[in-house]
Structures are given as C-alpha cells and as structure tokens.
Amino acid sequence: EILRCLVGSEMCIRDSGSLYALIAIGYTMVYGILRLINFAHGDMFMVAGFIMIYITSWSSGFLGAGSIAVGLILTLILTVVLGVMIEKVAYKPLRSAPRMSVMISAIGVSYLLQNLSTYVTGGLAQAYPNIPWLRTEIEIGGITVRRLAILTPVLTILLVIALVIVIKHTKMGMAMRAVAKDFDTAQLMGIRIDRVISITFVIGSFLAAVGSILYFSYIGQVSPTIGAMPGLKAFVAAVFGGIGSIPGAVIGAFIIGICENLLKGMKLTAFSDAFTFALLIVILVVKPTGLFGEKLTEKV
C-alpha cells in the first residue's frame, strides 16, 4: 500500500508533493521579491477552479467537446489577470507601508475571494469538468493509475526547470534576482520594479492555475474554501525548503507529499494534516530559515 502511494496511486494523487510545489513556488517568488506572504494565493487556486467550471459550462452549448480546450486556455489567462489585478489594487499602494499592513491586506484579499465565491455559488460545491485524457487509466508495473498521476510530477519538474532557466539565463530573470537581493538598489540602477513584480505575479498565478487544473481534475469538485488547506500546506512547504528559494520550495513540497502518502499507506490518514503543521513548528524551532534559506545578517 505504501508503494502504491509513492508511485502515485489514485488514493494519494490529490495530496502529492507535485501539486504543493506548483503553489509553493508562487509563495516563495512573491516573498523573495516583495518580502510578502501572499495569503490569497491558495484562494486564487480555488478561483481558477470556478473559472474553469463556468467557462466550460457557458461554452459547451456552442462548442461541444471544444469547450474543455477553451476552458483550459481561458482559465490560465484569467487567473494570471486576476493575480496581476490583486497586486495592483491590494499590494502596490502599500509598497512603502509597514509589512504588517501588507500582510493584513493579503488576508483581506483571501477572505474577499472566499466570500465572493460563496456569494456567486451559494456556498455549494460544484462539479469540475471532466477532462477525458487525464482520466484515462494506464497500467505501470501491475498498478493501474490515471494519466493524471503520471502527468502531475512530470509536468511539475518540467515547469520548474523552465522557471530556473528563465531566472538564471534571461534578462528578466537577472532583474528578478537583483530586486530580490536589494530592492532599493535595484530601483536606483534603473530596473523597472513594477514590471518585475507584475511578471512575478504572472508566473505565480500561472502555476497556481496549472495546479488547480490537475488537483480538481482528480477531486472532481470545487468549493469556496477548498483552496485554504492546499494553500497552507504549500506555504509550509515553502518555509520548510527555505522561503525565497525555488528549489527549496519544490523539495519541501515533495518531502511533505511523500510523508503524507506514507501516513496514508500506514492507515494514519487522520494525522496527515497534523503532521504537516507539526513539521512547520519543528523547522521554525530547529532551522528558522528552512533547508535552503539564506541566513540573514543584520548590521549593528
């Protein structure tokens, strides 16, 4: 049973580290540049699910099977637009404000998205569209799994590799690293801070949308509060790996996913959530900067 979980059986795919990693990257990138914990990130993940539901429902009447493709494309685009709008409206005006003010704004955006979703949907869970190709079953080593179980970790690794290449080998990536290192000096050197921040939110929102498609394709339904727990676990993964470090966020997410799957394999499912937050406490006590976080020094 443990082996089935580790190779990605249907029982465990919904809690796999790959999905946490896609969300955790958004947390760690925004923190790396703005020193902001974007608590609304998990709720954007939820909103992306509802966007997919409503677009496919609206377009199915005249597009038929093509509504799924249109829904996937527009979900990615509209989630990115939402992420940029949130940054412009809720975070940009507070850029020179105390960090506590920005954090409160992020919590406010989180509850705003949850309550708007509750108002629009009536608070009821809604069925997620069926993406046939993802639900097709294949057999690997005598274990039958859906394509979704194999696609999720592979796609996550490919997206992370592409992101690392962008950050390490492009002009925009260099600007991101400069802003993350020293915000004020980067601005004095002529780097367009607003553009860098917008690109950061574009990348984070895009990855959250991809994660929502994979996650809800397995779950089969979306509710207004469903993004809270994956968002919190992704935050724990980012802290565990060293918030601000992309490789750290990915490794932290995979470690949490594997440990949760082991607990499920040992019939300890009820303790999987408790384990995640207990791990957060241990990391903060033993190594507050995480596995790959940089040690902060202060000049006296």
mmCIF file with all atom_site columns, C-alpha atoms in Angstrom, residues 108-225:
data_model
loop_
_atom_site.group_PDB
_atom_site.id
_atom_site.type_symbol
_atom_site.label_atom_id
_atom_site.label_alt_id
_atom_site.label_comp_id
_atom_site.label_asym_id
_atom_site.label_entity_id
_atom_site.label_seq_id
_atom_site.pdbx_PDB_ins_code
_atom_site.Cartn_x
_atom_site.Cartn_y
_atom_site.Cartn_z
_atom_site.occupancy
_atom_site.B_iso_or_equiv
_atom_site.pdbx_formal_charge
_atom_site.auth_seq_id
_atom_site.auth_comp_id
_atom_site.auth_asym_id
_atom_site.auth_atom_id
_atom_site.pdbx_PDB_model_num
ATOM 1   C CA . GLY A 1 108 ? -8.305  40.577 3.456   1.00 0.00 ? 108 GLY A CA 1
ATOM 2   C CA . VAL A 1 109 ? -7.964  39.610 -0.207  1.00 0.00 ? 109 VAL A CA 1
ATOM 3   C CA . SER A 1 110 ? -8.103  35.951 0.807   1.00 0.00 ? 110 SER A CA 1
ATOM 4   C CA . TYR A 1 111 ? -11.403 36.377 2.650   1.00 0.00 ? 111 TYR A CA 1
ATOM 5   C CA . LEU A 1 112 ? -12.753 38.600 -0.129  1.00 0.00 ? 112 LEU A CA 1
ATOM 6   C CA . LEU A 1 113 ? -12.168 35.868 -2.719  1.00 0.00 ? 113 LEU A CA 1
ATOM 7   C CA . GLN A 1 114 ? -13.734 33.244 -0.451  1.00 0.00 ? 114 GLN A CA 1
ATOM 8   C CA . ASN A 1 115 ? -16.810 35.344 0.264   1.00 0.00 ? 115 ASN A CA 1
ATOM 9   C CA . LEU A 1 116 ? -17.288 36.405 -3.359  1.00 0.00 ? 116 LEU A CA 1
ATOM 10  C CA . SER A 1 117 ? -17.085 32.756 -4.387  1.00 0.00 ? 117 SER A CA 1
ATOM 11  C CA . THR A 1 118 ? -19.601 31.836 -1.687  1.00 0.00 ? 118 THR A CA 1
ATOM 12  C CA . TYR A 1 119 ? -21.967 34.553 -2.914  1.00 0.00 ? 119 TYR A CA 1
ATOM 13  C CA . VAL A 1 120 ? -21.701 33.529 -6.573  1.00 0.00 ? 120 VAL A CA 1
ATOM 14  C CA . THR A 1 121 ? -22.000 29.793 -5.970  1.00 0.00 ? 121 THR A CA 1
ATOM 15  C CA . GLY A 1 122 ? -24.314 29.835 -2.964  1.00 0.00 ? 122 GLY A CA 1
ATOM 16  C CA . GLY A 1 123 ? -21.593 28.164 -0.926  1.00 0.00 ? 123 GLY A CA 1
ATOM 17  C CA . LEU A 1 124 ? -22.199 24.799 -2.579  1.00 0.00 ? 124 LEU A CA 1
ATOM 18  C CA . ALA A 1 125 ? -19.540 22.596 -4.130  1.00 0.00 ? 125 ALA A CA 1
ATOM 19  C CA . GLN A 1 126 ? -19.770 22.404 -7.919  1.00 0.00 ? 126 GLN A CA 1
ATOM 20  C CA . ALA A 1 127 ? -18.711 19.587 -10.226 1.00 0.00 ? 127 ALA A CA 1
ATOM 21  C CA . TYR A 1 128 ? -15.432 20.124 -12.073 1.00 0.00 ? 128 TYR A CA 1
ATOM 22  C CA . PRO A 1 129 ? -15.464 19.427 -15.830 1.00 0.00 ? 129 PRO A CA 1
ATOM 23  C CA . ASN A 1 130 ? -14.292 16.024 -16.935 1.00 0.00 ? 130 ASN A CA 1
ATOM 24  C CA . ILE A 1 131 ? -11.044 16.172 -18.919 1.00 0.00 ? 131 ILE A CA 1
ATOM 25  C CA . PRO A 1 132 ? -11.145 12.722 -20.582 1.00 0.00 ? 132 PRO A CA 1
ATOM 26  C CA . TRP A 1 133 ? -7.449  12.427 -21.464 1.00 0.00 ? 133 TRP A CA 1
ATOM 27  C CA . LEU A 1 134 ? -6.390  12.981 -17.840 1.00 0.00 ? 134 LEU A CA 1
ATOM 28  C CA . ARG A 1 135 ? -8.818  10.357 -16.538 1.00 0.00 ? 135 ARG A CA 1
ATOM 29  C CA . THR A 1 136 ? -7.676  7.620  -18.916 1.00 0.00 ? 136 THR A CA 1
ATOM 30  C CA . GLU A 1 137 ? -6.196  4.713  -16.971 1.00 0.00 ? 137 GLU A CA 1
ATOM 31  C CA . ILE A 1 138 ? -2.839  3.135  -17.794 1.00 0.00 ? 138 ILE A CA 1
ATOM 32  C CA . GLU A 1 139 ? -1.003  0.205  -16.211 1.00 0.00 ? 139 GLU A CA 1
ATOM 33  C CA . ILE A 1 140 ? 2.527   0.558  -14.812 1.00 0.00 ? 140 ILE A CA 1
ATOM 34  C CA . GLY A 1 141 ? 4.221   -2.392 -13.133 1.00 0.00 ? 141 GLY A CA 1
ATOM 35  C CA . GLY A 1 142 ? 0.914   -4.092 -12.424 1.00 0.00 ? 142 GLY A CA 1
ATOM 36  C CA . ILE A 1 143 ? -0.554  -0.924 -10.853 1.00 0.00 ? 143 ILE A CA 1
ATOM 37  C CA . THR A 1 144 ? -3.422  0.802  -12.654 1.00 0.00 ? 144 THR A CA 1
ATOM 38  C CA . VAL A 1 145 ? -3.323  4.602  -12.407 1.00 0.00 ? 145 VAL A CA 1
ATOM 39  C CA . ARG A 1 146 ? -4.784  7.513  -14.298 1.00 0.00 ? 146 ARG A CA 1
ATOM 40  C CA . ARG A 1 147 ? -2.614  9.523  -16.672 1.00 0.00 ? 147 ARG A CA 1
ATOM 41  C CA . LEU A 1 148 ? -3.089  12.375 -14.216 1.00 0.00 ? 148 LEU A CA 1
ATOM 42  C CA . ALA A 1 149 ? -0.958  10.541 -11.644 1.00 0.00 ? 149 ALA A CA 1
ATOM 43  C CA . ILE A 1 150 ? 1.976   10.365 -14.067 1.00 0.00 ? 150 ILE A CA 1
ATOM 44  C CA . LEU A 1 151 ? 1.499   13.775 -15.695 1.00 0.00 ? 151 LEU A CA 1
ATOM 45  C CA . THR A 1 152 ? 1.465   15.727 -12.416 1.00 0.00 ? 152 THR A CA 1
ATOM 46  C CA . PRO A 1 153 ? 5.079   15.131 -11.228 1.00 0.00 ? 153 PRO A CA 1
ATOM 47  C CA . VAL A 1 154 ? 6.468   15.181 -14.803 1.00 0.00 ? 154 VAL A CA 1
ATOM 48  C CA . LEU A 1 155 ? 4.775   18.492 -15.635 1.00 0.00 ? 155 LEU A CA 1
ATOM 49  C CA . THR A 1 156 ? 5.859   19.980 -12.305 1.00 0.00 ? 156 THR A CA 1
ATOM 50  C CA . ILE A 1 157 ? 9.509   19.081 -12.908 1.00 0.00 ? 157 ILE A CA 1
ATOM 51  C CA . LEU A 1 158 ? 9.402   20.491 -16.461 1.00 0.00 ? 158 LEU A CA 1
ATOM 52  C CA . LEU A 1 159 ? 7.834   23.751 -15.288 1.00 0.00 ? 159 LEU A CA 1
ATOM 53  C CA . VAL A 1 160 ? 10.396  24.125 -12.501 1.00 0.00 ? 160 VAL A CA 1
ATOM 54  C CA . ILE A 1 161 ? 13.278  23.508 -14.925 1.00 0.00 ? 161 ILE A CA 1
ATOM 55  C CA . ALA A 1 162 ? 11.835  26.101 -17.332 1.00 0.00 ? 162 ALA A CA 1
ATOM 56  C CA . LEU A 1 163 ? 11.436  28.586 -14.481 1.00 0.00 ? 163 LEU A CA 1
ATOM 57  C CA . VAL A 1 164 ? 15.016  28.087 -13.275 1.00 0.00 ? 164 VAL A CA 1
ATOM 58  C CA . ILE A 1 165 ? 16.284  28.635 -16.836 1.00 0.00 ? 165 ILE A CA 1
ATOM 59  C CA . VAL A 1 166 ? 14.280  31.868 -17.091 1.00 0.00 ? 166 VAL A CA 1
ATOM 60  C CA . ILE A 1 167 ? 15.589  33.157 -13.757 1.00 0.00 ? 167 ILE A CA 1
ATOM 61  C CA . LYS A 1 168 ? 19.218  32.155 -14.344 1.00 0.00 ? 168 LYS A CA 1
ATOM 62  C CA . HIS A 1 169 ? 19.664  32.889 -18.047 1.00 0.00 ? 169 HIS A CA 1
ATOM 63  C CA . THR A 1 170 ? 17.373  35.751 -19.098 1.00 0.00 ? 170 THR A CA 1
ATOM 64  C CA . LYS A 1 171 ? 17.467  39.496 -18.632 1.00 0.00 ? 171 LYS A CA 1
ATOM 65  C CA . MET A 1 172 ? 14.161  39.462 -16.747 1.00 0.00 ? 172 MET A CA 1
ATOM 66  C CA . GLY A 1 173 ? 15.473  36.699 -14.515 1.00 0.00 ? 173 GLY A CA 1
ATOM 67  C CA . MET A 1 174 ? 18.543  38.775 -13.740 1.00 0.00 ? 174 MET A CA 1
ATOM 68  C CA . ALA A 1 175 ? 16.281  41.692 -12.838 1.00 0.00 ? 175 ALA A CA 1
ATOM 69  C CA . MET A 1 176 ? 14.247  39.418 -10.535 1.00 0.00 ? 176 MET A CA 1
ATOM 70  C CA . ARG A 1 177 ? 17.394  38.266 -8.766  1.00 0.00 ? 177 ARG A CA 1
ATOM 71  C CA . ALA A 1 178 ? 18.597  41.841 -8.395  1.00 0.00 ? 178 ALA A CA 1
ATOM 72  C CA . VAL A 1 179 ? 15.294  43.009 -6.913  1.00 0.00 ? 179 VAL A CA 1
ATOM 73  C CA . ALA A 1 180 ? 15.216  40.025 -4.559  1.00 0.00 ? 180 ALA A CA 1
ATOM 74  C CA . LYS A 1 181 ? 18.765  40.821 -3.393  1.00 0.00 ? 181 LYS A CA 1
ATOM 75  C CA . ASP A 1 182 ? 18.334  44.552 -2.827  1.00 0.00 ? 182 ASP A CA 1
ATOM 76  C CA . PHE A 1 183 ? 15.026  46.207 -3.719  1.00 0.00 ? 183 PHE A CA 1
ATOM 77  C CA . ASP A 1 184 ? 16.140  49.814 -3.271  1.00 0.00 ? 184 ASP A CA 1
ATOM 78  C CA . THR A 1 185 ? 19.492  49.470 -5.052  1.00 0.00 ? 185 THR A CA 1
ATOM 79  C CA . ALA A 1 186 ? 17.838  47.685 -7.993  1.00 0.00 ? 186 ALA A CA 1
ATOM 80  C CA . GLN A 1 187 ? 15.407  50.573 -8.330  1.00 0.00 ? 187 GLN A CA 1
ATOM 81  C CA . LEU A 1 188 ? 18.267  53.113 -8.271  1.00 0.00 ? 188 LEU A CA 1
ATOM 82  C CA . MET A 1 189 ? 20.050  51.122 -11.001 1.00 0.00 ? 189 MET A CA 1
ATOM 83  C CA . GLY A 1 190 ? 17.108  51.662 -13.358 1.00 0.00 ? 190 GLY A CA 1
ATOM 84  C CA . ILE A 1 191 ? 15.365  48.302 -13.061 1.00 0.00 ? 191 ILE A CA 1
ATOM 85  C CA . ARG A 1 192 ? 11.633  48.655 -13.678 1.00 0.00 ? 192 ARG A CA 1
ATOM 86  C CA . ILE A 1 193 ? 10.404  47.388 -10.330 1.00 0.00 ? 193 ILE A CA 1
ATOM 87  C CA . ASP A 1 194 ? 6.702   47.410 -11.222 1.00 0.00 ? 194 ASP A CA 1
ATOM 88  C CA . ARG A 1 195 ? 7.323   45.299 -14.296 1.00 0.00 ? 195 ARG A CA 1
ATOM 89  C CA . VAL A 1 196 ? 9.408   42.772 -12.356 1.00 0.00 ? 196 VAL A CA 1
ATOM 90  C CA . ILE A 1 197 ? 6.725   42.441 -9.687  1.00 0.00 ? 197 ILE A CA 1
ATOM 91  C CA . SER A 1 198 ? 3.988   42.035 -12.302 1.00 0.00 ? 198 SER A CA 1
ATOM 92  C CA . ILE A 1 199 ? 5.966   39.257 -14.050 1.00 0.00 ? 199 ILE A CA 1
ATOM 93  C CA . THR A 1 200 ? 6.438   37.562 -10.684 1.00 0.00 ? 200 THR A CA 1
ATOM 94  C CA . PHE A 1 201 ? 2.685   37.531 -10.092 1.00 0.00 ? 201 PHE A CA 1
ATOM 95  C CA . VAL A 1 202 ? 2.101   36.337 -13.663 1.00 0.00 ? 202 VAL A CA 1
ATOM 96  C CA . ILE A 1 203 ? 4.360   33.315 -13.096 1.00 0.00 ? 203 ILE A CA 1
ATOM 97  C CA . GLY A 1 204 ? 2.935   32.529 -9.659  1.00 0.00 ? 204 GLY A CA 1
ATOM 98  C CA . SER A 1 205 ? -0.677  32.822 -10.876 1.00 0.00 ? 205 SER A CA 1
ATOM 99  C CA . PHE A 1 206 ? 0.025   30.681 -13.939 1.00 0.00 ? 206 PHE A CA 1
ATOM 100 C CA . LEU A 1 207 ? 1.478   27.898 -11.805 1.00 0.00 ? 207 LEU A CA 1
ATOM 101 C CA . ALA A 1 208 ? -1.490  28.122 -9.401  1.00 0.00 ? 208 ALA A CA 1
ATOM 102 C CA . ALA A 1 209 ? -3.859  27.739 -12.375 1.00 0.00 ? 209 ALA A CA 1
ATOM 103 C CA . VAL A 1 210 ? -1.967  24.691 -13.646 1.00 0.00 ? 210 VAL A CA 1
ATOM 104 C CA . GLY A 1 211 ? -2.060  23.203 -10.152 1.00 0.00 ? 211 GLY A CA 1
ATOM 105 C CA . SER A 1 212 ? -5.811  23.811 -9.888  1.00 0.00 ? 212 SER A CA 1
ATOM 106 C CA . ILE A 1 213 ? -6.478  22.000 -13.180 1.00 0.00 ? 213 ILE A CA 1
ATOM 107 C CA . LEU A 1 214 ? -4.542  18.946 -12.015 1.00 0.00 ? 214 LEU A CA 1
ATOM 108 C CA . TYR A 1 215 ? -5.906  18.977 -8.457  1.00 0.00 ? 215 TYR A CA 1
ATOM 109 C CA . PHE A 1 216 ? -9.585  19.476 -9.274  1.00 0.00 ? 216 PHE A CA 1
ATOM 110 C CA . SER A 1 217 ? -9.441  17.019 -12.159 1.00 0.00 ? 217 SER A CA 1
ATOM 111 C CA . TYR A 1 218 ? -8.917  14.360 -9.513  1.00 0.00 ? 218 TYR A CA 1
ATOM 112 C CA . ILE A 1 219 ? -11.120 15.802 -6.766  1.00 0.00 ? 219 ILE A CA 1
ATOM 113 C CA . GLY A 1 220 ? -13.980 16.357 -9.199  1.00 0.00 ? 220 GLY A CA 1
ATOM 114 C CA . GLN A 1 221 ? -15.487 19.356 -7.402  1.00 0.00 ? 221 GLN A CA 1
ATOM 115 C CA . VAL A 1 222 ? -14.692 22.886 -6.213  1.00 0.00 ? 222 VAL A CA 1
ATOM 116 C CA . SER A 1 223 ? -15.996 24.733 -3.148  1.00 0.00 ? 223 SER A CA 1
ATOM 117 C CA . PRO A 1 224 ? -15.308 28.296 -1.899  1.00 0.00 ? 224 PRO A CA 1
ATOM 118 C CA . THR A 1 225 ? -12.999 27.191 0.927   1.00 0.00 ? 225 THR A CA 1
#
